[in-house]
């Protein structure tokens, strides 16, 4: 008996070709069987890239993200690959002869839906192998993303936004060699006073120890800009973003707000007496399922919407981007298998589109996952050349109430894959005696006590 499957439009085809995700099932758009999924993948593989560009999944007259990504497409570069099918494009990316130097010029030639389509045809191994070819380098106070470098966002969150607690957790992370990506705090209270206090305290710590890294407080963009207008130093402007205009509106943002915010931060950078090595000044976080949770998905699958969020991000030349891959919960990524798959998909799509991609390897306590799940994804993404991970004290975020990766996890990934911190940050670690060469120094208790006394003296002088 022959079973036939028909797909009414590209949205349905894209959704049915996606790997199993509880979010797509919740939206009622997932494949009903593995046979239907395979049939959709076969049909998707035969589509040309030009067909995908000519048939937008979301009408550009109704959605500014669609307009942004179509307008940003490098038409001249795209003409060289427009006649390729999605299957042929996959083979080109995975070919041993295809290098980073060949993929880089095509990053602006493809729209996010093309990146999503080719991702749906790849195995987990394919996603690791392809992403490992690509390095997207960015610069702010230091340089992130070079080959052989693994950065760590130091995440010293505190449930009461206690400045002393935040600083002590930050200093502990620095002793482990973490913090080159950013010293980034999620505030418990999204107020201008709180954000200002956190940014000022961390900036004083960075300045006092002359640490070549960035500081960020991950509040809403409007709160950060209000703090900036008070004179608070802002290294990186943060915002969570999504893949549709309606979803971004649910976050309380527009593309114009992002443009104007970036310009304000860069203007402050020009006025501050700080050694900037580059002008990347934005930090974005994303995650599969965010548009669906906002009822703003337009019937498009969550992988494709995630790719569209990366189309938003790259328009603003960010220093950091990461997917908080398991944070949104089992309604969207049910278990370890789905979380790992989504993390590999997100990393590959973002790298293909030209973004400096990191990952918060995480899960909530009601998901069918555990710390072994996080270890598995951490190692796979390390092999794939992920730019950075999170460094959370004991991997347990006591403010956000979720599980992530610890300082020790970061060191293990660096050691296993022979990776090092960002070059400017590594030089600082060596001067401080925290690293010897490219390896952490074996600090005995007396050396650690000496460093902690230095912190106490600095705190007394600066606070």
PDB file of N, CA, C and O in Angstrom, residues 353-407:
ATOM      1  N   UNK A 353      24.641  31.889   9.729  1.00  0.00           N
ATOM      2  CA  UNK A 353      24.150  33.238   9.433  1.00  0.00           C
ATOM      3  C   UNK A 353      25.141  34.330   9.853  1.00  0.00           C
ATOM      4  O   UNK A 353      24.865  35.514   9.670  1.00  0.00           O
ATOM      5  N   UNK A 354      26.280  33.923  10.448  1.00  0.00           N
ATOM      6  CA  UNK A 354      27.327  34.888  10.753  1.00  0.00           C
ATOM      7  C   UNK A 354      27.372  35.398  12.170  1.00  0.00           C
ATOM      8  O   UNK A 354      28.067  36.378  12.450  1.00  0.00           O
ATOM      9  N   UNK A 355      26.665  34.748  13.100  1.00  0.00           N
ATOM     10  CA  UNK A 355      26.590  35.255  14.465  1.00  0.00           C
ATOM     11  C   UNK A 355      27.649  34.636  15.380  1.00  0.00           C
ATOM     12  O   UNK A 355      28.031  33.478  15.218  1.00  0.00           O
ATOM     13  N   UNK A 356      28.080  35.403  16.402  1.00  0.00           N
ATOM     14  CA  UNK A 356      29.020  34.908  17.412  1.00  0.00           C
ATOM     15  C   UNK A 356      28.253  34.113  18.475  1.00  0.00           C
ATOM     16  O   UNK A 356      27.937  34.621  19.544  1.00  0.00           O
ATOM     17  N   UNK A 357      27.997  32.860  18.210  1.00  0.00           N
ATOM     18  CA  UNK A 357      26.988  32.122  18.960  1.00  0.00           C
ATOM     19  C   UNK A 357      27.541  31.363  20.159  1.00  0.00           C
ATOM     20  O   UNK A 357      28.502  30.608  20.053  1.00  0.00           O
ATOM     21  N   UNK A 358      26.901  31.592  21.292  1.00  0.00           N
ATOM     22  CA  UNK A 358      27.131  30.808  22.493  1.00  0.00           C
ATOM     23  C   UNK A 358      25.878  30.040  22.849  1.00  0.00           C
ATOM     24  O   UNK A 358      24.892  30.057  22.107  1.00  0.00           O
ATOM     25  N   UNK A 359      25.891  29.381  23.984  1.00  0.00           N
ATOM     26  CA  UNK A 359      24.712  28.618  24.405  1.00  0.00           C
ATOM     27  C   UNK A 359      24.651  28.533  25.920  1.00  0.00           C
ATOM     28  O   UNK A 359      25.674  28.266  26.570  1.00  0.00           O
ATOM     29  N   UNK A 360      23.474  28.791  26.462  1.00  0.00           N
ATOM     30  CA  UNK A 360      23.205  28.489  27.858  1.00  0.00           C
ATOM     31  C   UNK A 360      22.689  27.054  27.882  1.00  0.00           C
ATOM     32  O   UNK A 360      21.528  26.787  27.567  1.00  0.00           O
ATOM     33  N   UNK A 361      23.574  26.123  28.201  1.00  0.00           N
ATOM     34  CA  UNK A 361      23.222  24.698  28.252  1.00  0.00           C
ATOM     35  C   UNK A 361      22.468  24.483  29.557  1.00  0.00           C
ATOM     36  O   UNK A 361      23.069  24.392  30.623  1.00  0.00           O
ATOM     37  N   UNK A 362      21.150  24.409  29.475  1.00  0.00           N
ATOM     38  CA  UNK A 362      20.366  24.471  30.702  1.00  0.00           C
ATOM     39  C   UNK A 362      19.083  23.659  30.584  1.00  0.00           C
ATOM     40  O   UNK A 362      18.706  23.194  29.509  1.00  0.00           O
ATOM     41  N   UNK A 363      18.420  23.503  31.723  1.00  0.00           N
ATOM     42  CA  UNK A 363      17.128  22.826  31.765  1.00  0.00           C
ATOM     43  C   UNK A 363      16.401  23.281  33.026  1.00  0.00           C
ATOM     44  O   UNK A 363      17.027  23.721  34.003  1.00  0.00           O
ATOM     45  N   UNK A 364      15.088  23.206  32.994  1.00  0.00           N
ATOM     46  CA  UNK A 364      14.286  23.504  34.170  1.00  0.00           C
ATOM     47  C   UNK A 364      14.036  22.223  34.946  1.00  0.00           C
ATOM     48  O   UNK A 364      14.154  21.120  34.413  1.00  0.00           O
ATOM     49  N   UNK A 365      13.672  22.379  36.185  1.00  0.00           N
ATOM     50  CA  UNK A 365      13.554  21.205  37.058  1.00  0.00           C
ATOM     51  C   UNK A 365      12.336  20.343  36.753  1.00  0.00           C
ATOM     52  O   UNK A 365      12.215  19.252  37.308  1.00  0.00           O
ATOM     53  N   UNK A 366      11.422  20.806  35.892  1.00  0.00           N
ATOM     54  CA  UNK A 366      10.278  19.968  35.532  1.00  0.00           C
ATOM     55  C   UNK A 366      10.433  19.366  34.139  1.00  0.00           C
ATOM     56  O   UNK A 366       9.492  18.773  33.606  1.00  0.00           O
ATOM     57  N   UNK A 367      11.621  19.479  33.541  1.00  0.00           N
ATOM     58  CA  UNK A 367      11.892  18.841  32.251  1.00  0.00           C
ATOM     59  C   UNK A 367      12.473  17.450  32.477  1.00  0.00           C
ATOM     60  O   UNK A 367      13.053  17.164  33.532  1.00  0.00           O
ATOM     61  N   UNK A 368      12.327  16.590  31.470  1.00  0.00           N
ATOM     62  CA  UNK A 368      12.877  15.227  31.562  1.00  0.00           C
ATOM     63  C   UNK A 368      14.349  15.264  31.168  1.00  0.00           C
ATOM     64  O   UNK A 368      14.764  14.767  30.112  1.00  0.00           O
ATOM     65  N   UNK A 369      15.147  15.923  32.018  1.00  0.00           N
ATOM     66  CA  UNK A 369      16.574  16.104  31.767  1.00  0.00           C
ATOM     67  C   UNK A 369      17.266  16.228  33.112  1.00  0.00           C
ATOM     68  O   UNK A 369      16.633  16.441  34.149  1.00  0.00           O
ATOM     69  N   UNK A 370      18.590  16.095  33.099  1.00  0.00           N
ATOM     70  CA  UNK A 370      19.371  16.239  34.323  1.00  0.00           C
ATOM     71  C   UNK A 370      20.761  16.760  33.979  1.00  0.00           C
ATOM     72  O   UNK A 370      21.017  17.137  32.835  1.00  0.00           O
ATOM     73  N   UNK A 371      21.659  16.772  34.975  1.00  0.00           N
ATOM     74  CA  UNK A 371      22.972  17.355  34.724  1.00  0.00           C
ATOM     75  C   UNK A 371      23.788  16.528  33.729  1.00  0.00           C
ATOM     76  O   UNK A 371      24.634  17.068  33.017  1.00  0.00           O
ATOM     77  N   UNK A 372      23.539  15.236  33.662  1.00  0.00           N
ATOM     78  CA  UNK A 372      24.195  14.433  32.627  1.00  0.00           C
ATOM     79  C   UNK A 372      23.763  14.883  31.234  1.00  0.00           C
ATOM     80  O   UNK A 372      24.561  14.889  30.288  1.00  0.00           O
ATOM     81  N   UNK A 373      22.496  15.263  31.104  1.00  0.00           N
ATOM     82  CA  UNK A 373      22.007  15.803  29.826  1.00  0.00           C
ATOM     83  C   UNK A 373      22.782  17.055  29.456  1.00  0.00           C
ATOM     84  O   UNK A 373      23.202  17.240  28.300  1.00  0.00           O
ATOM     85  N   UNK A 374      22.965  17.938  30.447  1.00  0.00           N
ATOM     86  CA  UNK A 374      23.706  19.173  30.193  1.00  0.00           C
ATOM     87  C   UNK A 374      25.151  18.867  29.814  1.00  0.00           C
ATOM     88  O   UNK A 374      25.713  19.498  28.910  1.00  0.00           O
ATOM     89  N   UNK A 375      25.762  17.890  30.491  1.00  0.00           N
ATOM     90  CA  UNK A 375      27.138  17.504  30.147  1.00  0.00           C
ATOM     91  C   UNK A 375      27.230  17.047  28.696  1.00  0.00           C
ATOM     92  O   UNK A 375      28.172  17.393  27.974  1.00  0.00           O
ATOM     93  N   UNK A 376      26.253  16.255  28.271  1.00  0.00           N
ATOM     94  CA  UNK A 376      26.270  15.743  26.894  1.00  0.00           C
ATOM     95  C   UNK A 376      26.241  16.879  25.877  1.00  0.00           C
ATOM     96  O   UNK A 376      27.021  16.906  24.916  1.00  0.00           O
ATOM     97  N   UNK A 377      25.324  17.829  26.081  1.00  0.00           N
ATOM     98  CA  UNK A 377      25.221  18.955  25.146  1.00  0.00           C
ATOM     99  C   UNK A 377      26.449  19.855  25.234  1.00  0.00           C
ATOM    100  O   UNK A 377      26.939  20.356  24.211  1.00  0.00           O
ATOM    101  N   UNK A 378      26.964  20.064  26.433  1.00  0.00           N
ATOM    102  CA  UNK A 378      28.170  20.872  26.599  1.00  0.00           C
ATOM    103  C   UNK A 378      29.324  20.313  25.773  1.00  0.00           C
ATOM    104  O   UNK A 378      30.028  21.063  25.073  1.00  0.00           O
ATOM    105  N   UNK A 379      29.514  19.006  25.815  1.00  0.00           N
ATOM    106  CA  UNK A 379      30.626  18.396  25.086  1.00  0.00           C
ATOM    107  C   UNK A 379      30.393  18.435  23.579  1.00  0.00           C
ATOM    108  O   UNK A 379      31.319  18.692  22.796  1.00  0.00           O
ATOM    109  N   UNK A 380      29.159  18.203  23.145  1.00  0.00           N
ATOM    110  CA  UNK A 380      28.860  18.268  21.713  1.00  0.00           C
ATOM    111  C   UNK A 380      29.084  19.679  21.167  1.00  0.00           C
ATOM    112  O   UNK A 380      29.664  19.864  20.095  1.00  0.00           O
ATOM    113  N   UNK A 381      28.636  20.681  21.905  1.00  0.00           N
ATOM    114  CA  UNK A 381      28.800  22.056  21.443  1.00  0.00           C
ATOM    115  C   UNK A 381      30.254  22.513  21.520  1.00  0.00           C
ATOM    116  O   UNK A 381      30.703  23.345  20.721  1.00  0.00           O
ATOM    117  N   UNK A 382      31.008  21.981  22.469  1.00  0.00           N
ATOM    118  CA  UNK A 382      32.443  22.285  22.513  1.00  0.00           C
ATOM    119  C   UNK A 382      33.130  21.761  21.253  1.00  0.00           C
ATOM    120  O   UNK A 382      33.953  22.451  20.639  1.00  0.00           O
ATOM    121  N   UNK A 383      32.760  20.552  20.857  1.00  0.00           N
ATOM    122  CA  UNK A 383      33.312  19.983  19.627  1.00  0.00           C
ATOM    123  C   UNK A 383      32.879  20.791  18.405  1.00  0.00           C
ATOM    124  O   UNK A 383      33.608  20.870  17.408  1.00  0.00           O
ATOM    125  N   UNK A 384      31.691  21.405  18.485  1.00  0.00           N
ATOM    126  CA  UNK A 384      31.157  22.183  17.363  1.00  0.00           C
ATOM    127  C   UNK A 384      31.731  23.593  17.290  1.00  0.00           C
ATOM    128  O   UNK A 384      31.403  24.338  16.364  1.00  0.00           O
ATOM    129  N   UNK A 385      32.571  23.983  18.250  1.00  0.00           N
ATOM    130  CA  UNK A 385      33.183  25.304  18.205  1.00  0.00           C
ATOM    131  C   UNK A 385      32.327  26.411  18.773  1.00  0.00           C
ATOM    132  O   UNK A 385      32.421  27.564  18.333  1.00  0.00           O
ATOM    133  N   UNK A 386      31.489  26.091  19.762  1.00  0.00           N
ATOM    134  CA  UNK A 386      30.639  27.106  20.393  1.00  0.00           C
ATOM    135  C   UNK A 386      31.502  28.223  20.981  1.00  0.00           C
ATOM    136  O   UNK A 386      32.550  27.971  21.569  1.00  0.00           O
ATOM    137  N   UNK A 387      31.076  29.471  20.805  1.00  0.00           N
ATOM    138  CA  UNK A 387      31.876  30.611  21.260  1.00  0.00           C
ATOM    139  C   UNK A 387      31.996  30.690  22.771  1.00  0.00           C
ATOM    140  O   UNK A 387      33.051  31.043  23.294  1.00  0.00           O
ATOM    141  N   UNK A 388      30.908  30.387  23.489  1.00  0.00           N
ATOM    142  CA  UNK A 388      30.970  30.520  24.950  1.00  0.00           C
ATOM    143  C   UNK A 388      29.798  29.791  25.603  1.00  0.00           C
ATOM    144  O   UNK A 388      28.772  29.520  24.971  1.00  0.00           O
ATOM    145  N   UNK A 389      29.994  29.482  26.891  1.00  0.00           N
ATOM    146  CA  UNK A 389      28.953  28.896  27.735  1.00  0.00           C
ATOM    147  C   UNK A 389      28.749  29.785  28.958  1.00  0.00           C
ATOM    148  O   UNK A 389      29.421  30.797  29.125  1.00  0.00           O
ATOM    149  N   UNK A 390      27.823  29.368  29.829  1.00  0.00           N
ATOM    150  CA  UNK A 390      27.576  30.084  31.073  1.00  0.00           C
ATOM    151  C   UNK A 390      28.446  29.511  32.187  1.00  0.00           C
ATOM    152  O   UNK A 390      28.704  28.304  32.234  1.00  0.00           O
ATOM    153  N   UNK A 391      28.853  30.375  33.099  1.00  0.00           N
ATOM    154  CA  UNK A 391      29.518  29.946  34.320  1.00  0.00           C
ATOM    155  C   UNK A 391      28.681  30.377  35.503  1.00  0.00           C
ATOM    156  O   UNK A 391      28.650  31.549  35.878  1.00  0.00           O
ATOM    157  N   UNK A 392      27.949  29.428  36.082  1.00  0.00           N
ATOM    158  CA  UNK A 392      27.026  29.689  37.186  1.00  0.00           C
ATOM    159  C   UNK A 392      27.570  28.993  38.434  1.00  0.00           C
ATOM    160  O   UNK A 392      27.978  27.829  38.346  1.00  0.00           O
ATOM    161  N   UNK A 393      27.599  29.644  39.587  1.00  0.00           N
ATOM    162  CA  UNK A 393      28.098  28.975  40.789  1.00  0.00           C
ATOM    163  C   UNK A 393      27.391  27.639  41.026  1.00  0.00           C
ATOM    164  O   UNK A 393      26.165  27.585  41.152  1.00  0.00           O
ATOM    165  N   UNK A 394      28.174  26.560  41.012  1.00  0.00           N
ATOM    166  CA  UNK A 394      27.661  25.196  41.240  1.00  0.00           C
ATOM    167  C   UNK A 394      26.601  24.792  40.215  1.00  0.00           C
ATOM    168  O   UNK A 394      25.837  23.851  40.449  1.00  0.00           O
ATOM    169  N   UNK A 395      26.520  25.490  39.100  1.00  0.00           N
ATOM    170  CA  UNK A 395      25.590  25.257  37.992  1.00  0.00           C
ATOM    171  C   UNK A 395      24.119  25.449  38.376  1.00  0.00           C
ATOM    172  O   UNK A 395      23.232  25.136  37.598  1.00  0.00           O
ATOM    173  N   UNK A 396      23.854  25.993  39.561  1.00  0.00           N
ATOM    174  CA  UNK A 396      22.485  26.159  40.065  1.00  0.00           C
ATOM    175  C   UNK A 396      22.195  27.644  40.225  1.00  0.00           C
ATOM    176  O   UNK A 396      22.723  28.288  41.131  1.00  0.00           O
ATOM    177  N   UNK A 397      21.383  28.196  39.330  1.00  0.00           N
ATOM    178  CA  UNK A 397      21.062  29.615  39.409  1.00  0.00           C
ATOM    179  C   UNK A 397      19.959  29.828  40.443  1.00  0.00           C
ATOM    180  O   UNK A 397      18.799  29.491  40.209  1.00  0.00           O
ATOM    181  N   UNK A 398      20.341  30.387  41.593  1.00  0.00           N
ATOM    182  CA  UNK A 398      19.401  30.512  42.714  1.00  0.00           C
ATOM    183  C   UNK A 398      18.414  31.654  42.515  1.00  0.00           C
ATOM    184  O   UNK A 398      17.441  31.755  43.266  1.00  0.00           O
ATOM    185  N   UNK A 399      18.654  32.528  41.538  1.00  0.00           N
ATOM    186  CA  UNK A 399      17.714  33.600  41.264  1.00  0.00           C
ATOM    187  C   UNK A 399      16.710  33.188  40.191  1.00  0.00           C
ATOM    188  O   UNK A 399      15.499  33.297  40.372  1.00  0.00           O
ATOM    189  N   UNK A 400      17.194  32.642  39.073  1.00  0.00           N
ATOM    190  CA  UNK A 400      16.305  32.242  37.982  1.00  0.00           C
ATOM    191  C   UNK A 400      15.711  30.859  38.191  1.00  0.00           C
ATOM    192  O   UNK A 400      14.804  30.451  37.472  1.00  0.00           O
ATOM    193  N   UNK A 401      16.254  30.096  39.146  1.00  0.00           N
ATOM    194  CA  UNK A 401      15.715  28.785  39.518  1.00  0.00           C
ATOM    195  C   UNK A 401      15.741  27.803  38.341  1.00  0.00           C
ATOM    196  O   UNK A 401      14.740  27.188  37.991  1.00  0.00           O
ATOM    197  N   UNK A 402      16.921  27.668  37.742  1.00  0.00           N
ATOM    198  CA  UNK A 402      17.120  26.664  36.701  1.00  0.00           C
ATOM    199  C   UNK A 402      18.546  26.148  36.789  1.00  0.00           C
ATOM    200  O   UNK A 402      19.372  26.704  37.525  1.00  0.00           O
ATOM    201  N   UNK A 403      18.832  25.089  36.055  1.00  0.00           N
ATOM    202  CA  UNK A 403      20.149  24.456  36.117  1.00  0.00           C
ATOM    203  C   UNK A 403      20.922  24.768  34.840  1.00  0.00           C
ATOM    204  O   UNK A 403      20.402  24.644  33.733  1.00  0.00           O
ATOM    205  N   UNK A 404      22.178  25.151  34.989  1.00  0.00           N
ATOM    206  CA  UNK A 404      23.007  25.513  33.851  1.00  0.00           C
ATOM    207  C   UNK A 404      24.355  24.811  33.967  1.00  0.00           C
ATOM    208  O   UNK A 404      24.411  23.659  34.412  1.00  0.00           O
ATOM    209  N   UNK A 405      25.434  25.487  33.587  1.00  0.00           N
ATOM    210  CA  UNK A 405      26.775  24.908  33.660  1.00  0.00           C
ATOM    211  C   UNK A 405      27.626  25.726  34.632  1.00  0.00           C
ATOM    212  O   UNK A 405      27.466  26.934  34.748  1.00  0.00           O
ATOM    213  N   UNK A 406      28.553  25.049  35.293  1.00  0.00           N
ATOM    214  CA  UNK A 406      29.331  25.666  36.364  1.00  0.00           C
ATOM    215  C   UNK A 406      30.694  26.133  35.889  1.00  0.00           C
ATOM    216  O   UNK A 406      31.100  25.874  34.752  1.00  0.00           O
ATOM    217  N   UNK A 407      31.419  26.794  36.786  1.00  0.00           N
ATOM    218  CA  UNK A 407      32.805  27.161  36.496  1.00  0.00           C
ATOM    219  C   UNK A 407      33.641  25.920  36.197  1.00  0.00           C
ATOM    220  O   UNK A 407      34.471  25.913  35.285  1.00  0.00           O
TER     221      UNK A 407
END
